[in-house]
Short mmCIF file of C-alpha atoms in Angstrom, two decimals:
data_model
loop_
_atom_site.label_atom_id
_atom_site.label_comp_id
_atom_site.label_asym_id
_atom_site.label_seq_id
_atom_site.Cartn_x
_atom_site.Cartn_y
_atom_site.Cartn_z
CA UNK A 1 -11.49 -19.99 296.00
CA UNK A 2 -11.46 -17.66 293.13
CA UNK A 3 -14.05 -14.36 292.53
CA UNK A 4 -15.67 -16.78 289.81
CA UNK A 5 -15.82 -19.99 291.58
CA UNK A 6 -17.36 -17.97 294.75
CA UNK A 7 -20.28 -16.63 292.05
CA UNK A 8 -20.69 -19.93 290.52
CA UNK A 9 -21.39 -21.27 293.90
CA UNK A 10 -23.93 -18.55 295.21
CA UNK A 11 -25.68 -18.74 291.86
CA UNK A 12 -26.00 -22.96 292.40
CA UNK A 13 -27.23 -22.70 295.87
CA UNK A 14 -29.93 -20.69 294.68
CA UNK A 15 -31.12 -22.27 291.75
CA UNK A 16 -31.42 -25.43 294.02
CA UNK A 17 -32.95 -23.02 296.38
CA UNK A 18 -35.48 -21.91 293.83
CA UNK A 19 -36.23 -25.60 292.28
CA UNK A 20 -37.03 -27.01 296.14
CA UNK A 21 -39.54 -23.90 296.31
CA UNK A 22 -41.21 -24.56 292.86
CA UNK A 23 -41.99 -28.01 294.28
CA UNK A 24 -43.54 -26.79 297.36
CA UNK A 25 -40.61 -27.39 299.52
CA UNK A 26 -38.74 -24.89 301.40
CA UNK A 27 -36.12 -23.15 299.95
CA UNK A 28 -33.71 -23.23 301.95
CA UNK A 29 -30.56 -25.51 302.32
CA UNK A 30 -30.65 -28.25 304.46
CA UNK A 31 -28.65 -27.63 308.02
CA UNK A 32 -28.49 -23.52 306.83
CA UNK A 33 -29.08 -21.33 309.19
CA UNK A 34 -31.69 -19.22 309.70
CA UNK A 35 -31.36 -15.65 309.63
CA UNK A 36 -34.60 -14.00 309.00
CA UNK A 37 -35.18 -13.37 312.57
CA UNK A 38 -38.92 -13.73 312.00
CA UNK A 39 -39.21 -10.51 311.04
CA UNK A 40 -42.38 -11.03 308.14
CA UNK A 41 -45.53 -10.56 309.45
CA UNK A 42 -47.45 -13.16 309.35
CA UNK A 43 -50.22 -11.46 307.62
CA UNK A 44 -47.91 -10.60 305.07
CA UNK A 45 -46.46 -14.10 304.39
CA UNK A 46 -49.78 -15.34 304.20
CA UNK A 47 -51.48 -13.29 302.20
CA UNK A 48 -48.23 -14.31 299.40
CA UNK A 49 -48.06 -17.51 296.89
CA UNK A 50 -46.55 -19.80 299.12
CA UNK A 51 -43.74 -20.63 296.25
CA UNK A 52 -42.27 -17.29 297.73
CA UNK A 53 -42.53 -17.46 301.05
CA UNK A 54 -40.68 -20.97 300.75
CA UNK A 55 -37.79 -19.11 298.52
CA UNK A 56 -37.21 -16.19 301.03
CA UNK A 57 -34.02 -16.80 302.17
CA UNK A 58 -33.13 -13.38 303.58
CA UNK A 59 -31.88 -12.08 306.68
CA UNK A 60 -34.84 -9.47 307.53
CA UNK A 61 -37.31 -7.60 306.28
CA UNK A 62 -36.50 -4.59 304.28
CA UNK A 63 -39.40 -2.97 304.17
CA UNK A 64 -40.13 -2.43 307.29
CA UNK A 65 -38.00 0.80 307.19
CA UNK A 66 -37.93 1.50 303.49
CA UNK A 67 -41.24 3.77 304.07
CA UNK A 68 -42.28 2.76 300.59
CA UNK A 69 -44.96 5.46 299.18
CA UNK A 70 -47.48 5.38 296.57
CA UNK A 71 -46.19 5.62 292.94
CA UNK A 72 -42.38 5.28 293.79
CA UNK A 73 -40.01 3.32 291.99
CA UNK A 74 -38.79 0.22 293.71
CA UNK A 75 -35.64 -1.88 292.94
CA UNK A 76 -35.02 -5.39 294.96
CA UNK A 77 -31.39 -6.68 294.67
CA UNK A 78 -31.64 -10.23 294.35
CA UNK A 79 -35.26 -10.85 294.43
CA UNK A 80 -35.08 -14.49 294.60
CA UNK A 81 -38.94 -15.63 294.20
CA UNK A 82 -40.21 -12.18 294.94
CA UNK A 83 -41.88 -12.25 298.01
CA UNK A 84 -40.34 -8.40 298.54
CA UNK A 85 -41.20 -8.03 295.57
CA UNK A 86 -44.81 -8.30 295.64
CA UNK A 87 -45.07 -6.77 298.98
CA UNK A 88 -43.60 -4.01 297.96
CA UNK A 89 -45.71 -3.61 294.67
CA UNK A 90 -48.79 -3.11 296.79
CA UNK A 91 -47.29 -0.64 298.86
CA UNK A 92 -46.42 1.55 295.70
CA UNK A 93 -49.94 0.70 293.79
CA UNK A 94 -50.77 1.07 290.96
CA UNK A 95 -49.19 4.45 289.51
CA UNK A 96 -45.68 2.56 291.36
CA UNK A 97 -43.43 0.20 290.03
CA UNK A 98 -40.92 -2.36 291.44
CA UNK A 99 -38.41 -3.97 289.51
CA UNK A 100 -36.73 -7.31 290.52
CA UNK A 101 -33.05 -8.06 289.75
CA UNK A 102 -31.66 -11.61 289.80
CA UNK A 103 -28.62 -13.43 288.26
CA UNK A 104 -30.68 -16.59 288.23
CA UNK A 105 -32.97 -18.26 286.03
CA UNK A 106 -34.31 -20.54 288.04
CA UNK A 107 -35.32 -17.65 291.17
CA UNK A 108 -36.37 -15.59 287.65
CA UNK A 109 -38.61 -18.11 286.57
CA UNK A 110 -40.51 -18.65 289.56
CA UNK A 111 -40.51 -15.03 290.54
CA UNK A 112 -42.80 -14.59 287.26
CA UNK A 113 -45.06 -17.70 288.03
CA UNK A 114 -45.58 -15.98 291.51
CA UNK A 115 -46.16 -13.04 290.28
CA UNK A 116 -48.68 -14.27 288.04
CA UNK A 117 -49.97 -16.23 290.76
CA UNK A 118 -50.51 -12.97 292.92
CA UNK A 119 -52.00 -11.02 290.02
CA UNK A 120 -49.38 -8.31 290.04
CA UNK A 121 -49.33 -6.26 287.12
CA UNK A 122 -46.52 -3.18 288.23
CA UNK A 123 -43.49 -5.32 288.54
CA UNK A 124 -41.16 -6.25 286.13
CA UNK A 125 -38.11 -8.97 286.67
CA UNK A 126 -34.42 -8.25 285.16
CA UNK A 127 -32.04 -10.42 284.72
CA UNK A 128 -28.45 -9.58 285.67
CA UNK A 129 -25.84 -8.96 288.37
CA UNK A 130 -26.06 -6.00 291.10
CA UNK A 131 -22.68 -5.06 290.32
CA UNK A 132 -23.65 -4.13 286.71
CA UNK A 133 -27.82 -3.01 287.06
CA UNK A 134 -29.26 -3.46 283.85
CA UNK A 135 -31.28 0.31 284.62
CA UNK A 136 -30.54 3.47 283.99
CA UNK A 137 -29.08 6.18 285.82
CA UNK A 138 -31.55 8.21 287.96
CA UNK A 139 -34.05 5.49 287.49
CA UNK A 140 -35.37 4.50 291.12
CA UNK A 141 -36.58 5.94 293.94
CA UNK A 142 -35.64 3.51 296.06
CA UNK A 143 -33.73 0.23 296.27
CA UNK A 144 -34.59 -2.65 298.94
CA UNK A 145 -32.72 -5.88 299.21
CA UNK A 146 -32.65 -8.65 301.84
CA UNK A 147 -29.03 -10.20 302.59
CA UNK A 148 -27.76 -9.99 299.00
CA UNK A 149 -24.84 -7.27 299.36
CA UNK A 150 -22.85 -9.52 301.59
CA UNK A 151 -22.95 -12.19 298.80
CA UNK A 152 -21.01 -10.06 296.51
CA UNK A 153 -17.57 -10.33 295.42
CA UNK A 154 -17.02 -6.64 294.71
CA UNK A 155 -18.93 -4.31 297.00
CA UNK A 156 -17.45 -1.58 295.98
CA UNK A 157 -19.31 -1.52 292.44
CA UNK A 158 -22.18 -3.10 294.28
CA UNK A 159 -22.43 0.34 296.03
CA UNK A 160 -21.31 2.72 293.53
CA UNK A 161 -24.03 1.05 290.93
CA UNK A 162 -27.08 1.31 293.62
CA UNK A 163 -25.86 5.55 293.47
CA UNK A 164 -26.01 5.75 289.94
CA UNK A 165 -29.86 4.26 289.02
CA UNK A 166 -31.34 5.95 291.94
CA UNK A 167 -32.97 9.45 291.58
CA UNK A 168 -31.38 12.36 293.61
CA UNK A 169 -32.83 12.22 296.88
CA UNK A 170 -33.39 8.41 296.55
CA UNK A 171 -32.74 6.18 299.11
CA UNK A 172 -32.03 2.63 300.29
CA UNK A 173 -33.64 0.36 303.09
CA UNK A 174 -31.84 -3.00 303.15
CA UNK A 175 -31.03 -5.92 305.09
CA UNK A 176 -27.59 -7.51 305.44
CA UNK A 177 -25.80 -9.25 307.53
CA UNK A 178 -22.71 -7.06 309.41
CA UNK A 179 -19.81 -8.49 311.49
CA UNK A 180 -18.66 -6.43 314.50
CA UNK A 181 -15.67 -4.57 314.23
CA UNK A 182 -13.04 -6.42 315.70
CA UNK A 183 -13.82 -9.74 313.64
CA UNK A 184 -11.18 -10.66 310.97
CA UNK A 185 -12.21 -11.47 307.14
CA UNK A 186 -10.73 -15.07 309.20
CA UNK A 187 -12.91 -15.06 312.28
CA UNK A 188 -15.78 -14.31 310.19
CA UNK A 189 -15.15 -16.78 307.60
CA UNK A 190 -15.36 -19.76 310.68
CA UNK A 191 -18.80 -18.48 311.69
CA UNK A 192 -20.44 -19.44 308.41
CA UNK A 193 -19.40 -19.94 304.67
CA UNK A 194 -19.95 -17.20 301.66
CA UNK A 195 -23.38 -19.08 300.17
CA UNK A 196 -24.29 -19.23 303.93
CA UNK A 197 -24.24 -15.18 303.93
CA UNK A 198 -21.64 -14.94 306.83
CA UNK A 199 -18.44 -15.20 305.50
CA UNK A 200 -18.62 -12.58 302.97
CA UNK A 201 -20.00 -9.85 305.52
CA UNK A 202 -18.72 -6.31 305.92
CA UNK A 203 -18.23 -5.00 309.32
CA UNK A 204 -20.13 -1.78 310.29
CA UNK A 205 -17.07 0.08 309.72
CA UNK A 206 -16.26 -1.50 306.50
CA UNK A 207 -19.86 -1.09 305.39
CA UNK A 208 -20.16 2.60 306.15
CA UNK A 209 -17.28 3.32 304.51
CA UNK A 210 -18.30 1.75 301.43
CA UNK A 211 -21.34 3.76 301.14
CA UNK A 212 -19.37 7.25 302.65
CA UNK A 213 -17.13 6.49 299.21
CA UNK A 214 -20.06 6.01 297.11
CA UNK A 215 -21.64 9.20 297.37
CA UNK A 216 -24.26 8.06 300.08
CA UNK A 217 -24.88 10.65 303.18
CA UNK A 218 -27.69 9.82 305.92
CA UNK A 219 -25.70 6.35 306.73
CA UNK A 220 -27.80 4.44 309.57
CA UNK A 221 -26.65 0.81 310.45
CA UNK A 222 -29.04 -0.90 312.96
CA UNK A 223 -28.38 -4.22 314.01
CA UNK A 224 -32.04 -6.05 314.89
CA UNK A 225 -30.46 -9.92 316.10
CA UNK A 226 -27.38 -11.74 316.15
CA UNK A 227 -26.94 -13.87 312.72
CA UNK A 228 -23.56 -15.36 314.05
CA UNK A 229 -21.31 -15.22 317.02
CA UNK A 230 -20.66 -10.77 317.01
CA UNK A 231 -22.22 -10.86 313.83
CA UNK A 232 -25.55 -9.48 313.30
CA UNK A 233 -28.59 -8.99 311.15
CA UNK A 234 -29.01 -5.23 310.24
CA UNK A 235 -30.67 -2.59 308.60
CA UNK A 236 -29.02 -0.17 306.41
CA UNK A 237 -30.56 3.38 305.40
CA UNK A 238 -28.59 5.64 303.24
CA UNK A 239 -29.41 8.72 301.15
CA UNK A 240 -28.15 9.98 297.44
CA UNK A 241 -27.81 13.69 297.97
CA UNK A 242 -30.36 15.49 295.80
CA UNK A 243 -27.43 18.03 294.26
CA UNK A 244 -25.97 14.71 293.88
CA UNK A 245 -23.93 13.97 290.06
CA UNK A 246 -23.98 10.29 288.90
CA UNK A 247 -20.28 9.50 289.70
CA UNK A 248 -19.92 6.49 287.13
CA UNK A 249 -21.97 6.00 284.05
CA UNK A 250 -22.16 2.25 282.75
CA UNK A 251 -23.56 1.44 279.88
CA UNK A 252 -27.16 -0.30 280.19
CA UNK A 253 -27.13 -3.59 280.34
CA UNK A 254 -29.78 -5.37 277.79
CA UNK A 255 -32.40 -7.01 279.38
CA UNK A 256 -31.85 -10.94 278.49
CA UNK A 257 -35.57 -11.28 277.28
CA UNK A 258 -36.19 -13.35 280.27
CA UNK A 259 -38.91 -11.03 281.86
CA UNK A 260 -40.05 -7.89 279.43
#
């Protein structure tokens, strides 16, 4: 299957994904599996619309080590319907901000209706792919984002585009899904499909040395529960250097018009 056909296929799955959700049904695929670990607390999930509880279909919880502080400058990768979203937007308060970046309209369009719902008034929703961030350089102070990375065909920008928009000293706090060492691209790919969030995975090694090219320092990889046969649910922590130079300028990306 072709880089293309593999994007076309993610960005299906969750447009179906976000439709189910709209009309009160979970999100999720039927027969996926789940990889969230139940790692939301449940005071968080319920104090959410439940439209975005439904269309979380990540692999953790993101912010439980992102140590978000008041008035930073969040960025979700792949927000889906928001729910990290909107947590994270009362974590950062008012003087914060959290932007949401998606590649599909359907997840976009119910992100805003939850938003709505939940009366936040410090996020704003992008359309666009995480390879190519529709932000600026030094724009963030942090970026979250809950099994997204491993759904990419080209991790390599993936990385070197979450270096460029955040701020020196910025830093990320995200979820993913990581495949033990030994495992083959093969082995991996019989443990679960690409849309499924397993056979695209990294290994730890593979994963740290994507970020060690970037520009990140500070690498942490923590597995919290096993997603797959030697495949795991993790949390990744990195650091842009704060003598750090953007190593690759792209030009901004317009915003479609979808969401301000």
């Amino acid at each position: 299957m072709s880089d293309q056909e593999l994007r076309e296929q993610v960005r299906e799955r969750y447009a179906e994904a976000a439709v189910r959700a709209s009309s009160g049904a979970c999100g999720c695929s039927p027969g996926s599996q789940d990889l969230t670990g139940g790692l939301y607390d449940e005071a968080e999930r319920s104090s959410l619309p439940p439209e975005a509880v439904s269309a979380s279909l990540g692999c953790g919880n993101p912010l439980a080590v992102a140590g978000l502080r008041e008035g930073e400058t969040v960025l979700d990768l792949g927000s889906g319907g928001g729910i990290d979203v909107l947590l994270s937007a009362r974590r950062v308060g008012p003087a914060g901000k959290v932007y949401g970046l998606d590649m599909t309209e359907e997840m976009l369009a119910l992100a805003l209706a939850n938003a709505e719902r939940a009366g936040a008034t410090n996020v704003d929703f992008l359309k666009g792919d995480i390879e190519a961030i529709p932000l600026p350089a030094n724009r963030v102070d942090v970026i979250i984002s809950n099994c997204v990375l491993n759904l990419s065909v080209d991790k390599p920008a993936v990385f070197a585009e979450m270096f460029r928009v955040l701020k020196p000293g910025g830093r990320i706090g995200i979820s993913d899904v990581v495949a033990e060492d030994h495992l083959t691209a093969a082995e991996r790919a019989e443990r679960g499909n690409h849309v499924g969030c397993i056979a695209g995975a990294l290994s730890f090694a593979e994963y740290r040395a994507g970020l060690t090219d970037a520009g990140f320092t500070g690498i942490e990889i923590t597995p919290t529960h096993e997603a797959a046969e030697n495949m795991h649910s993790a949390i990744v922590k990195a650091v842009k250097p704060r003598d750090a130079a953007v190593r690759r300028e792209l030009p901004v990306v317009a915003n479609s018009g979808c969401c301000g």
